[in-house]
């Protein structure tokens, strides 16, 4: 019997705040996964300084790539291809990872593979689960994105709806900052909400009853801030407001996603992106999916937030198809298509 | 120039009225606290310039580009520190090919052009449920004239 050789792909990600590198074997086995988390820096400054500058990525990139090789116990020449995020993101930030990947690919004589950051987030589910059935509906929810996608098969995405103003993760961060409970906003709200009671404050479920799959979180954010301004800030009110805010968000996200899945006769529901780490959202999606006879999947916490393992994993099917990028590959700020 | 804007829809309409006076290379600074309505005003400006697509908050993405004639560059510096600004590659967008709309410009004023239209949105009595006060303030003679023109055409 002929054995199929293992394919090891180096993934590089620098689209936003994180500089990350990882090596994944055969699109499934994570040999290393290094993220230069800058959260410690954010917290020092009260939550608004992401050190997003390209300069920071330049300082980090060789360190995280070397750490990824060390963690995997591999040498440069052991990898078969280099995958890199080239959209969407901040162009200056993307270009750091992209230029590094190109140089690396050229020097090693290995192919370069371009990966869309959002495809990576969705693929995080496939890194850890091999029983996902199609068609599937995916809720991708993070600081910069909130969309419901329809997937007829692996690698095919159709947008069913998305936010018309703020992303859910942004609403979490801004409300947390307004309430003065810390950064990042998702975990801070989750922690405060666990000590509070939803329903003591009443926030609107914006767009919940609209038939389409769009979201609007800007009004929910200002409603929460307004209630806080008018409140006398006594007893447990900050936790109660956090609880109501989280409940409203989770309800809107989960109800709309399940409704979308039912409308297109999906068999699976996927969660992806940083906000997919929220435990209430995971719990509610699981509950509602099972009630509707759907199987629900979400990545482990480490793979919800930005990382490069999802980039290296996504690239595997492109590698198999010989879908390689030229060395003049460009970076794009916006999503040209899904 | 100062106006009172009652609703979200009126804020968007104001943006649509301002839009015809903006041309490629113009820079607009949008100031006002979180939830004041800066992105809503930008949405109106984009609509008024003929862009029909979605206008979302760039807080996390830092910049959204709306392909249009001319292009619209929608920035949000909320998450940034002023040290970050020189590395953003802003000059590529300030070279006159598009209209530049910047939320939270106060974070890095020293790296931004002097000449601009400043739009400040304020809450009334610190209440989000009430209307907003919107002030248009020129920086430089070019925008003094633009705002005079806008004032003539805007009878709210």
Coordinates of N, CA and C in Angstrom, one line a residue, chain B residues 30-104:
Chain B
X30 N -15.1 63.7 12.6 CA -16.4 63.6 13.3 C -16.1 63.3 14.8
X31 N -16.6 64.3 15.6 CA -16.4 64.2 17.0 C -17.7 64.0 17.8
X32 N -17.6 63.4 19.0 CA -18.8 63.2 19.8 C -18.6 61.9 20.5
X33 N -19.3 61.8 21.7 CA -19.0 60.6 22.5 C -19.6 59.4 21.9
X34 N -19.3 58.3 22.5 CA -19.8 57.0 22.0 C -21.3 57.0 21.9
X35 N -21.8 56.5 20.8 CA -23.3 56.5 20.7 C -23.9 57.8 20.3
X36 N -23.1 58.8 20.0 CA -23.6 60.1 19.6 C -24.3 60.1 18.2
X37 N -23.8 59.3 17.3 CA -24.4 59.2 16.0 C -23.4 59.5 14.9
X38 N -22.1 59.4 15.1 CA -21.1 59.7 14.1 C -21.2 58.7 12.9
X39 N -21.3 57.4 13.2 CA -21.4 56.5 12.1 C -22.7 56.7 11.3
X40 N -23.8 57.1 12.0 CA -25.1 57.3 11.3 C -24.9 58.5 10.4
X41 N -24.2 59.6 10.8 CA -24.0 60.7 9.9 C -23.1 60.3 8.7
X42 N -22.1 59.5 9.0 CA -21.3 59.0 7.9 C -22.1 58.2 6.9
X43 N -23.1 57.4 7.4 CA -24.0 56.6 6.5 C -24.8 57.6 5.6
X44 N -25.2 58.7 6.2 CA -26.0 59.7 5.4 C -25.1 60.3 4.3
X45 N -23.9 60.6 4.7 CA -22.9 61.2 3.7 C -22.7 60.3 2.6
X46 N -22.4 59.0 2.9 CA -22.2 58.0 1.9 C -23.4 57.8 1.0
X47 N -24.6 57.8 1.6 CA -25.8 57.7 0.7 C -25.9 58.9 -0.2
X48 N -25.6 60.1 0.4 CA -25.7 61.3 -0.4 C -24.7 61.4 -1.5
X49 N -23.6 60.6 -1.4 CA -22.6 60.6 -2.4 C -22.8 59.5 -3.4
X50 N -23.9 58.8 -3.2 CA -24.4 57.8 -4.2 C -23.9 56.3 -3.8
X51 N -23.4 56.1 -2.6 CA -23.0 54.8 -2.3 C -24.2 54.1 -1.6
X52 N -24.6 53.0 -2.2 CA -25.8 52.3 -1.7 C -25.5 51.1 -0.8
X53 N -24.3 50.7 -0.6 CA -23.9 49.5 0.2 C -24.0 49.8 1.6
X54 N -23.6 48.8 2.4 CA -23.6 48.9 3.8 C -22.5 49.8 4.4
X55 N -22.9 50.6 5.4 CA -21.9 51.5 6.1 C -21.9 51.1 7.5
X56 N -20.9 50.4 7.9 CA -20.8 49.8 9.3 C -19.7 50.5 10.1
X57 N -19.8 50.3 11.4 CA -18.8 51.0 12.3 C -17.4 50.4 12.0
X58 N -16.4 51.2 11.7 CA -15.0 50.7 11.5 C -14.2 50.6 12.8
X59 N -14.9 50.6 14.0 CA -14.1 50.6 15.2 C -13.1 49.5 15.3
X60 N -13.5 48.3 14.9 CA -12.5 47.2 15.0 C -11.6 47.1 13.7
X61 N -12.2 47.4 12.6 CA -11.4 47.3 11.3 C -10.6 48.5 11.1
X62 N -10.7 49.6 11.9 CA -10.0 50.8 11.8 C -10.4 51.6 10.5
X63 N -10.6 50.9 9.4 CA -10.9 51.6 8.2 C -11.9 50.8 7.3
X64 N -12.9 51.4 6.8 CA -13.7 50.8 5.8 C -13.5 51.6 4.5
X65 N -13.5 50.9 3.4 CA -13.4 51.6 2.1 C -14.7 51.4 1.4
X66 N -15.4 52.4 1.0 CA -16.7 52.3 0.2 C -16.4 52.6 -1.3
X67 N -16.3 51.7 -2.2 CA -16.0 51.9 -3.6 C -17.1 52.8 -4.2
X68 N -16.7 53.9 -4.6 CA -17.7 55.0 -5.1 C -16.9 55.9 -6.0
X69 N -17.7 56.9 -6.5 CA -17.0 57.9 -7.3 C -17.3 59.3 -6.7
X70 N -16.4 59.9 -5.9 CA -15.1 59.3 -5.5 C -15.2 58.3 -4.4
X71 N -14.1 57.5 -4.2 CA -14.1 56.6 -3.1 C -14.3 57.3 -1.7
X72 N -14.9 56.5 -0.8 CA -15.1 57.1 0.6 C -14.2 56.2 1.5
X73 N -13.3 56.9 2.3 CA -12.5 56.2 3.3 C -13.0 56.6 4.6
X74 N -13.6 55.6 5.3 CA -14.2 55.8 6.6 C -13.3 55.2 7.7
X75 N -12.7 56.1 8.5 CA -11.8 55.7 9.5 C -12.4 55.8 10.9
X76 N -11.9 55.1 11.9 CA -12.3 55.2 13.3 C -11.0 54.9 14.1
X77 N -10.6 56.0 14.8 CA -9.3 55.8 15.6 C -9.6 55.5 17.0
X78 N -10.9 55.1 17.3 CA -11.3 54.9 18.7 C -10.3 53.9 19.5
X79 N -9.9 52.8 18.8 CA -9.1 51.8 19.5 C -7.6 52.1 19.4
X80 N -7.3 53.2 18.8 CA -5.8 53.4 18.5 C -5.2 54.4 19.6
X81 N -3.9 54.3 19.7 CA -3.1 55.2 20.5 C -2.4 56.1 19.5
X82 N -2.1 57.4 19.8 CA -1.6 58.3 18.8 C -0.2 57.7 18.3
X83 N 0.5 56.9 19.0 CA 1.7 56.3 18.5 C 1.5 55.4 17.3
X84 N 0.3 54.9 17.2 CA 0.0 54.0 16.1 C -0.2 54.7 14.8
X85 N -0.6 55.9 14.9 CA -1.0 56.6 13.6 C 0.1 56.7 12.5
X86 N 1.3 57.0 12.9 CA 2.3 57.2 11.8 C 2.5 55.9 11.0
X87 N 2.1 54.7 11.6 CA 2.3 53.4 11.0 C 1.1 52.9 10.2
X88 N 0.1 53.7 10.2 CA -1.2 53.2 9.6 C -1.2 53.3 8.1
X89 N -0.3 54.1 7.5 CA -0.3 54.3 6.1 C -1.3 55.3 5.7
X90 N -1.7 56.2 6.6 CA -2.7 57.2 6.3 C -2.5 58.0 5.0
X91 N -1.2 58.3 4.8 CA -0.9 59.2 3.7 C -1.4 58.7 2.3
X92 N -1.5 57.4 2.2 CA -2.0 56.8 1.0 C -3.5 57.2 0.8
X93 N -4.2 57.5 1.8 CA -5.6 57.9 1.7 C -5.9 59.4 1.7
X94 N -4.8 60.1 2.1 CA -5.0 61.5 2.2 C -4.5 62.3 1.0
X95 N -4.2 61.5 0.0 CA -3.5 62.1 -1.2 C -4.5 62.6 -2.2
X96 N -5.8 62.7 -1.8 CA -6.7 63.4 -2.7 C -7.6 62.6 -3.6
X97 N -7.5 61.3 -3.5 CA -8.4 60.5 -4.4 C -9.8 60.2 -3.9
X98 N -9.9 60.3 -2.6 CA -11.3 60.0 -2.0 C -11.7 61.0 -1.0
X99 N -12.9 60.9 -0.5 CA -13.3 61.7 0.6 C -13.0 60.9 1.9
X100 N -12.4 61.6 2.8 CA -11.9 61.0 4.1 C -12.8 61.4 5.2
X101 N -13.4 60.4 5.9 CA -14.3 60.7 7.0 C -13.7 60.0 8.2
X102 N -13.3 60.8 9.3 CA -12.6 60.2 10.4 C -13.3 60.4 11.7
X103 N -13.7 59.2 12.3 CA -14.3 59.3 13.7 C -13.1 59.2 14.7
X104 N -13.3 59.9 15.8 CA -12.3 60.0 16.9 C -10.9 60.5 16.4

